[in-house]
Amino acid sequence: MSNIYHYASVSKALDDLNEMGFTYDFNLHEEDIVKNPHKYEIQHIYRYEGDSNPDDEATVYGIKSTSGKKGVFVAGYSANSEDGAARVLIDLSIKGRKK
């Protein structure tokens, strides 16, 4: 994992990642992340925190696959975000954190 940033909005994070070549939408294909987490590396993490409502919080991941595909995955902090690819990405970011 390379970088963690805080932005005012998810759309700003997505715009910045898009400019860096992260154009693939991994949310549409999250089952592959769940089945093959070893094929993915988190290169950027962008956090968005709502001012007053915890349901407004989200994390935008800039991900690169071993095949070279670069894209994004957006995970919210609602109860349903703890399943699937969001859980795998949280585990990857913790394992990849530099001490």
mmCIF file of N, CA and C in Angstrom:
data_model
loop_
_atom_site.group_PDB
_atom_site.id
_atom_site.type_symbol
_atom_site.label_atom_id
_atom_site.label_comp_id
_atom_site.label_asym_id
_atom_site.label_seq_id
_atom_site.Cartn_x
_atom_site.Cartn_y
_atom_site.Cartn_z
ATOM 1 N N MET A 1 0.845 -1.166 0.000
ATOM 2 C CA MET A 1 0.000 0.000 0.000
ATOM 3 C C MET A 1 0.889 1.226 0.000
ATOM 4 N N SER A 2 0.610 2.133 -0.896
ATOM 5 C CA SER A 2 1.468 3.288 -1.054
ATOM 6 C C SER A 2 1.001 4.514 -0.298
ATOM 7 N N ASN A 3 -0.235 4.923 -0.486
ATOM 8 C CA ASN A 3 -0.663 6.209 0.015
ATOM 9 C C ASN A 3 -2.073 6.181 0.570
ATOM 10 N N ILE A 4 -2.284 6.951 1.643
ATOM 11 C CA ILE A 4 -3.614 7.174 2.190
ATOM 12 C C ILE A 4 -3.859 8.674 2.134
ATOM 13 N N TYR A 5 -5.004 9.077 1.590
ATOM 14 C CA TYR A 5 -5.351 10.488 1.463
ATOM 15 C C TYR A 5 -6.736 10.724 2.043
ATOM 16 N N HIS A 6 -7.000 11.948 2.434
ATOM 17 C CA HIS A 6 -8.325 12.353 2.894
ATOM 18 C C HIS A 6 -8.818 13.438 1.948
ATOM 19 N N TYR A 7 -9.998 13.231 1.367
ATOM 20 C CA TYR A 7 -10.565 14.185 0.432
ATOM 21 C C TYR A 7 -11.956 14.603 0.891
ATOM 22 N N ALA A 8 -12.413 15.705 0.345
ATOM 23 C CA ALA A 8 -13.732 16.231 0.711
ATOM 24 C C ALA A 8 -14.861 15.377 0.153
ATOM 25 N N SER A 9 -14.597 14.622 -0.908
ATOM 26 C CA SER A 9 -15.677 13.819 -1.495
ATOM 27 C C SER A 9 -15.118 12.582 -2.201
ATOM 28 N N VAL A 10 -15.980 11.597 -2.335
ATOM 29 C CA VAL A 10 -15.629 10.385 -3.069
ATOM 30 C C VAL A 10 -15.356 10.729 -4.529
ATOM 31 N N SER A 11 -16.147 11.623 -5.105
ATOM 32 C CA SER A 11 -15.961 11.965 -6.520
ATOM 33 C C SER A 11 -14.594 12.596 -6.764
ATOM 34 N N LYS A 12 -14.076 13.381 -5.821
ATOM 35 C CA LYS A 12 -12.744 13.967 -5.968
ATOM 36 C C LYS A 12 -11.678 12.861 -5.963
ATOM 37 N N ALA A 13 -11.826 11.901 -5.075
ATOM 38 C CA ALA A 13 -10.892 10.776 -5.033
ATOM 39 C C ALA A 13 -10.941 9.986 -6.331
ATOM 40 N N LEU A 14 -12.140 9.727 -6.840
ATOM 41 C CA LEU A 14 -12.285 8.980 -8.094
ATOM 42 C C LEU A 14 -11.682 9.754 -9.264
ATOM 43 N N ASP A 15 -11.877 11.066 -9.274
ATOM 44 C CA ASP A 15 -11.281 11.889 -10.331
ATOM 45 C C ASP A 15 -9.760 11.800 -10.310
ATOM 46 N N ASP A 16 -9.171 11.914 -9.115
ATOM 47 C CA ASP A 16 -7.710 11.854 -8.997
ATOM 48 C C ASP A 16 -7.174 10.489 -9.419
ATOM 49 N N LEU A 17 -7.844 9.424 -8.990
ATOM 50 C CA LEU A 17 -7.408 8.085 -9.388
ATOM 51 C C LEU A 17 -7.540 7.881 -10.890
ATOM 52 N N ASN A 18 -8.613 8.374 -11.457
ATOM 53 C CA ASN A 18 -8.811 8.259 -12.899
ATOM 54 C C ASN A 18 -7.663 8.932 -13.652
ATOM 55 N N GLU A 19 -7.244 10.094 -13.182
ATOM 56 C CA GLU A 19 -6.131 10.795 -13.808
ATOM 57 C C GLU A 19 -4.826 9.997 -13.713
ATOM 58 N N MET A 20 -4.727 9.128 -12.711
ATOM 59 C CA MET A 20 -3.531 8.292 -12.546
ATOM 60 C C MET A 20 -3.659 6.946 -13.252
ATOM 61 N N GLY A 21 -4.746 6.764 -14.027
ATOM 62 C CA GLY A 21 -4.904 5.543 -14.801
ATOM 63 C C GLY A 21 -5.715 4.451 -14.140
ATOM 64 N N PHE A 22 -6.341 4.730 -13.001
ATOM 65 C CA PHE A 22 -7.179 3.750 -12.310
ATOM 66 C C PHE A 22 -8.602 3.900 -12.855
ATOM 67 N N THR A 23 -8.874 3.202 -13.954
ATOM 68 C CA THR A 23 -10.125 3.409 -14.680
ATOM 69 C C THR A 23 -11.101 2.236 -14.603
ATOM 70 N N TYR A 24 -10.669 1.068 -14.196
ATOM 71 C CA TYR A 24 -11.514 -0.120 -14.143
ATOM 72 C C TYR A 24 -12.371 -0.084 -12.880
ATOM 73 N N ASP A 25 -13.617 -0.498 -12.965
ATOM 74 C CA ASP A 25 -14.528 -0.511 -11.821
ATOM 75 C C ASP A 25 -14.550 -1.912 -11.205
ATOM 76 N N PHE A 26 -13.765 -2.098 -10.142
ATOM 77 C CA PHE A 26 -13.708 -3.406 -9.485
ATOM 78 C C PHE A 26 -14.981 -3.722 -8.706
ATOM 79 N N ASN A 27 -15.831 -2.735 -8.415
ATOM 80 C CA ASN A 27 -17.094 -3.032 -7.747
ATOM 81 C C ASN A 27 -17.974 -3.941 -8.596
ATOM 82 N N LEU A 28 -17.831 -3.836 -9.909
ATOM 83 C CA LEU A 28 -18.635 -4.672 -10.803
ATOM 84 C C LEU A 28 -18.126 -6.107 -10.872
ATOM 85 N N HIS A 29 -16.915 -6.343 -10.385
ATOM 86 C CA HIS A 29 -16.304 -7.669 -10.462
ATOM 87 C C HIS A 29 -15.663 -8.046 -9.131
ATOM 88 N N GLU A 30 -16.336 -7.726 -8.047
ATOM 89 C CA GLU A 30 -15.747 -7.939 -6.732
ATOM 90 C C GLU A 30 -15.552 -9.412 -6.386
ATOM 91 N N GLU A 31 -16.292 -10.303 -7.047
ATOM 92 C CA GLU A 31 -16.147 -11.725 -6.727
ATOM 93 C C GLU A 31 -14.730 -12.229 -7.001
ATOM 94 N N ASP A 32 -14.035 -11.653 -7.971
ATOM 95 C CA ASP A 32 -12.666 -12.076 -8.246
ATOM 96 C C ASP A 32 -11.718 -11.628 -7.133
ATOM 97 N N ILE A 33 -11.961 -10.464 -6.558
ATOM 98 C CA ILE A 33 -11.145 -10.006 -5.433
ATOM 99 C C ILE A 33 -11.332 -10.950 -4.249
ATOM 100 N N VAL A 34 -12.563 -11.369 -4.011
ATOM 101 C CA VAL A 34 -12.863 -12.275 -2.901
ATOM 102 C C VAL A 34 -12.189 -13.627 -3.111
ATOM 103 N N LYS A 35 -12.258 -14.149 -4.328
ATOM 104 C CA LYS A 35 -11.715 -15.477 -4.614
ATOM 105 C C LYS A 35 -10.197 -15.485 -4.782
ATOM 106 N N ASN A 36 -9.621 -14.375 -5.221
ATOM 107 C CA ASN A 36 -8.190 -14.324 -5.533
ATOM 108 C C ASN A 36 -7.508 -13.077 -4.965
ATOM 109 N N PRO A 37 -7.560 -12.869 -3.652
ATOM 110 C CA PRO A 37 -6.988 -11.637 -3.097
ATOM 111 C C PRO A 37 -5.487 -11.499 -3.359
ATOM 112 N N HIS A 38 -4.804 -12.608 -3.545
ATOM 113 C CA HIS A 38 -3.363 -12.571 -3.795
ATOM 114 C C HIS A 38 -3.021 -11.935 -5.142
ATOM 115 N N LYS A 39 -4.024 -11.764 -5.999
ATOM 116 C CA LYS A 39 -3.798 -11.165 -7.315
ATOM 117 C C LYS A 39 -3.956 -9.646 -7.305
ATOM 118 N N TYR A 40 -4.198 -9.058 -6.137
ATOM 119 C CA TYR A 40 -4.479 -7.628 -6.062
ATOM 120 C C TYR A 40 -3.580 -6.934 -5.049
ATOM 121 N N GLU A 41 -3.249 -5.697 -5.382
ATOM 122 C CA GLU A 41 -2.435 -4.866 -4.500
ATOM 123 C C GLU A 41 -3.106 -3.505 -4.374
ATOM 124 N N ILE A 42 -3.257 -3.047 -3.150
ATOM 125 C CA ILE A 42 -3.807 -1.714 -2.930
ATOM 126 C C ILE A 42 -2.662 -0.725 -3.063
ATOM 127 N N GLN A 43 -2.818 0.226 -3.957
ATOM 128 C CA GLN A 43 -1.789 1.234 -4.160
ATOM 129 C C GLN A 43 -2.159 2.581 -3.555
ATOM 130 N N HIS A 44 -3.435 2.857 -3.431
ATOM 131 C CA HIS A 44 -3.898 4.122 -2.853
ATOM 132 C C HIS A 44 -5.172 3.865 -2.050
ATOM 133 N N ILE A 45 -5.315 4.588 -0.961
ATOM 134 C CA ILE A 45 -6.557 4.562 -0.194
ATOM 135 C C ILE A 45 -6.983 6.009 0.031
ATOM 136 N N TYR A 46 -8.221 6.303 -0.330
ATOM 137 C CA TYR A 46 -8.798 7.628 -0.120
ATOM 138 C C TYR A 46 -9.971 7.455 0.846
ATOM 139 N N ARG A 47 -10.003 8.240 1.881
ATOM 140 C CA ARG A 47 -11.092 8.155 2.845
ATOM 141 C C ARG A 47 -11.975 9.394 2.752
ATOM 142 N N TYR A 48 -13.268 9.157 2.826
ATOM 143 C CA TYR A 48 -14.233 10.243 2.855
ATOM 144 C C TYR A 48 -15.047 10.085 4.115
ATOM 145 N N GLU A 49 -15.111 11.121 4.924
ATOM 146 C CA GLU A 49 -15.855 11.073 6.178
ATOM 147 C C GLU A 49 -16.912 12.164 6.163
ATOM 148 N N GLY A 50 -18.156 11.756 6.380
ATOM 149 C CA GLY A 50 -19.249 12.723 6.440
ATOM 150 C C GLY A 50 -19.137 13.570 7.686
ATOM 151 N N ASP A 51 -19.637 14.785 7.626
ATOM 152 C CA ASP A 51 -19.532 15.703 8.759
ATOM 153 C C ASP A 51 -20.321 15.246 9.980
ATOM 154 N N SER A 52 -21.512 14.717 9.765
ATOM 155 C CA SER A 52 -22.345 14.393 10.914
ATOM 156 C C SER A 52 -22.930 12.994 10.896
ATOM 157 N N ASN A 53 -22.941 12.342 9.755
ATOM 158 C CA ASN A 53 -23.599 11.051 9.635
ATOM 159 C C ASN A 53 -22.572 9.969 9.293
ATOM 160 N N PRO A 54 -22.367 8.989 10.189
ATOM 161 C CA PRO A 54 -21.408 7.919 9.904
ATOM 162 C C PRO A 54 -21.726 7.131 8.635
ATOM 163 N N ASP A 55 -23.002 7.124 8.212
ATOM 164 C CA ASP A 55 -23.370 6.422 6.986
ATOM 165 C C ASP A 55 -22.796 7.098 5.746
ATOM 166 N N ASP A 56 -22.318 8.338 5.890
ATOM 167 C CA ASP A 56 -21.717 9.059 4.774
ATOM 168 C C ASP A 56 -20.248 8.705 4.571
ATOM 169 N N GLU A 57 -19.678 7.896 5.438
ATOM 170 C CA GLU A 57 -18.267 7.551 5.337
ATOM 171 C C GLU A 57 -18.049 6.489 4.270
ATOM 172 N N ALA A 58 -16.921 6.611 3.556
ATOM 173 C CA ALA A 58 -16.587 5.649 2.507
ATOM 174 C C ALA A 58 -15.073 5.596 2.346
ATOM 175 N N THR A 59 -14.612 4.505 1.759
ATOM 176 C CA THR A 59 -13.205 4.364 1.403
ATOM 177 C C THR A 59 -13.134 4.031 -0.074
ATOM 178 N N VAL A 60 -12.245 4.725 -0.776
ATOM 179 C CA VAL A 60 -12.009 4.475 -2.188
ATOM 180 C C VAL A 60 -10.615 3.868 -2.308
ATOM 181 N N TYR A 61 -10.552 2.674 -2.868
ATOM 182 C CA TYR A 61 -9.279 1.975 -3.042
ATOM 183 C C TYR A 61 -8.810 2.090 -4.487
ATOM 184 N N GLY A 62 -7.556 2.425 -4.674
ATOM 185 C CA GLY A 62 -6.905 2.349 -5.976
ATOM 186 C C GLY A 62 -6.163 1.022 -6.019
ATOM 187 N N ILE A 63 -6.599 0.121 -6.874
ATOM 188 C CA ILE A 63 -6.111 -1.264 -6.870
ATOM 189 C C ILE A 63 -5.423 -1.582 -8.196
ATOM 190 N N LYS A 64 -4.368 -2.382 -8.093
ATOM 191 C CA LYS A 64 -3.697 -2.887 -9.292
ATOM 192 C C LYS A 64 -3.669 -4.411 -9.205
ATOM 193 N N SER A 65 -4.060 -5.063 -10.294
ATOM 194 C CA SER A 65 -4.049 -6.523 -10.330
ATOM 195 C C SER A 65 -2.695 -7.008 -10.850
ATOM 196 N N THR A 66 -2.420 -8.278 -10.641
ATOM 197 C CA THR A 66 -1.164 -8.849 -11.131
ATOM 198 C C THR A 66 -1.100 -8.837 -12.651
ATOM 199 N N SER A 67 -2.252 -8.738 -13.307
ATOM 200 C CA SER A 67 -2.272 -8.652 -14.767
ATOM 201 C C SER A 67 -2.003 -7.230 -15.255
ATOM 202 N N GLY A 68 -1.901 -6.272 -14.321
ATOM 203 C CA GLY A 68 -1.618 -4.889 -14.673
ATOM 204 C C GLY A 68 -2.836 -3.994 -14.752
ATOM 205 N N LYS A 69 -4.029 -4.558 -14.579
ATOM 206 C CA LYS A 69 -5.256 -3.765 -14.633
ATOM 207 C C LYS A 69 -5.334 -2.859 -13.405
ATOM 208 N N LYS A 70 -5.580 -1.562 -13.632
ATOM 209 C CA LYS A 70 -5.690 -0.600 -12.545
ATOM 210 C C LYS A 70 -7.121 -0.082 -12.473
ATOM 211 N N GLY A 71 -7.657 -0.084 -11.257
ATOM 212 C CA GLY A 71 -9.028 0.373 -11.101
ATOM 213 C C GLY A 71 -9.344 0.779 -9.690
ATOM 214 N N VAL A 72 -10.619 0.973 -9.420
ATOM 215 C CA VAL A 72 -11.075 1.449 -8.121
ATOM 216 C C VAL A 72 -12.123 0.516 -7.533
ATOM 217 N N PHE A 73 -12.217 0.574 -6.211
ATOM 218 C CA PHE A 73 -13.274 -0.109 -5.474
ATOM 219 C C PHE A 73 -13.725 0.852 -4.387
ATOM 220 N N VAL A 74 -15.031 1.105 -4.313
ATOM 221 C CA VAL A 74 -15.579 2.011 -3.311
ATOM 222 C C VAL A 74 -16.346 1.188 -2.285
ATOM 223 N N ALA A 75 -15.975 1.338 -1.010
ATOM 224 C CA ALA A 75 -16.633 0.615 0.074
ATOM 225 C C ALA A 75 -17.188 1.614 1.074
ATOM 226 N N GLY A 76 -18.450 1.446 1.438
ATOM 227 C CA GLY A 76 -19.061 2.285 2.462
ATOM 228 C C GLY A 76 -18.853 1.670 3.826
ATOM 229 N N TYR A 77 -19.265 2.372 4.852
ATOM 230 C CA TYR A 77 -19.134 1.867 6.215
ATOM 231 C C TYR A 77 -20.438 1.353 6.773
ATOM 232 N N SER A 78 -21.388 1.033 5.922
ATOM 233 C CA SER A 78 -22.648 0.484 6.396
ATOM 234 C C SER A 78 -22.455 -0.985 6.759
ATOM 235 N N ALA A 79 -23.456 -1.561 7.357
ATOM 236 C CA ALA A 79 -23.360 -2.953 7.812
ATOM 237 C C ALA A 79 -23.043 -3.910 6.675
ATOM 238 N N ASN A 80 -23.572 -3.664 5.479
ATOM 239 C CA ASN A 80 -23.351 -4.596 4.372
ATOM 240 C C ASN A 80 -21.967 -4.461 3.747
ATOM 241 N N SER A 81 -21.186 -3.477 4.136
ATOM 242 C CA SER A 81 -19.853 -3.319 3.551
ATOM 243 C C SER A 81 -18.822 -4.217 4.214
ATOM 244 N N GLU A 82 -19.213 -4.925 5.251
ATOM 245 C CA GLU A 82 -18.279 -5.804 5.944
ATOM 246 C C GLU A 82 -18.160 -7.169 5.277
ATOM 247 N N ASP A 83 -18.897 -7.408 4.218
ATOM 248 C CA ASP A 83 -18.849 -8.681 3.527
ATOM 249 C C ASP A 83 -18.053 -8.552 2.232
ATOM 250 N N GLY A 84 -17.699 -9.683 1.668
ATOM 251 C CA GLY A 84 -17.135 -9.720 0.328
ATOM 252 C C GLY A 84 -15.825 -8.991 0.166
ATOM 253 N N ALA A 85 -15.719 -8.293 -0.953
ATOM 254 C CA ALA A 85 -14.475 -7.636 -1.338
ATOM 255 C C ALA A 85 -14.057 -6.569 -0.339
ATOM 256 N N ALA A 86 -15.009 -5.871 0.271
ATOM 257 C CA ALA A 86 -14.654 -4.830 1.243
ATOM 258 C C ALA A 86 -13.858 -5.432 2.397
ATOM 259 N N ARG A 87 -14.269 -6.585 2.890
ATOM 260 C CA ARG A 87 -13.559 -7.255 3.993
ATOM 261 C C ARG A 87 -12.166 -7.689 3.530
ATOM 262 N N VAL A 88 -12.064 -8.238 2.339
ATOM 263 C CA VAL A 88 -10.768 -8.665 1.801
ATOM 264 C C VAL A 88 -9.827 -7.470 1.677
ATOM 265 N N LEU A 89 -10.336 -6.345 1.189
ATOM 266 C CA LEU A 89 -9.497 -5.160 1.016
ATOM 267 C C LEU A 89 -9.050 -4.584 2.356
ATOM 268 N N ILE A 90 -9.915 -4.626 3.355
ATOM 269 C CA ILE A 90 -9.509 -4.187 4.693
ATOM 270 C C ILE A 90 -8.376 -5.062 5.191
ATOM 271 N N ASP A 91 -8.499 -6.375 5.003
ATOM 272 C CA ASP A 91 -7.438 -7.292 5.419
ATOM 273 C C ASP A 91 -6.145 -7.026 4.646
ATOM 274 N N LEU A 92 -6.253 -6.771 3.335
ATOM 275 C CA LEU A 92 -5.063 -6.479 2.535
ATOM 276 C C LEU A 92 -4.388 -5.193 2.998
ATOM 277 N N SER A 93 -5.184 -4.166 3.311
ATOM 278 C CA SER A 93 -4.580 -2.899 3.715
ATOM 279 C C SER A 93 -3.899 -3.033 5.070
ATOM 280 N N ILE A 94 -4.458 -3.828 5.972
ATOM 281 C CA ILE A 94 -3.825 -4.029 7.274
ATOM 282 C C ILE A 94 -2.548 -4.844 7.116
ATOM 283 N N LYS A 95 -2.587 -5.915 6.331
ATOM 284 C CA LYS A 95 -1.400 -6.734 6.124
ATOM 285 C C LYS A 95 -0.300 -5.964 5.405
ATOM 286 N N GLY A 96 -0.696 -5.056 4.517
ATOM 287 C CA GLY A 96 0.291 -4.314 3.734
ATOM 288 C C GLY A 96 0.796 -3.058 4.396
ATOM 289 N N ARG A 97 0.284 -2.715 5.564
ATOM 290 C CA ARG A 97 0.674 -1.483 6.248
ATOM 291 C C ARG A 97 2.125 -1.577 6.700
ATOM 292 N N LYS A 98 2.865 -0.548 6.388
ATOM 293 C CA LYS A 98 4.269 -0.504 6.793
ATOM 294 C C LYS A 98 4.359 -0.072 8.242
ATOM 295 N N LYS A 99 5.279 -0.683 8.970
ATOM 296 C CA LYS A 99 5.443 -0.358 10.396
ATOM 297 C C LYS A 99 6.508 0.684 10.580
#
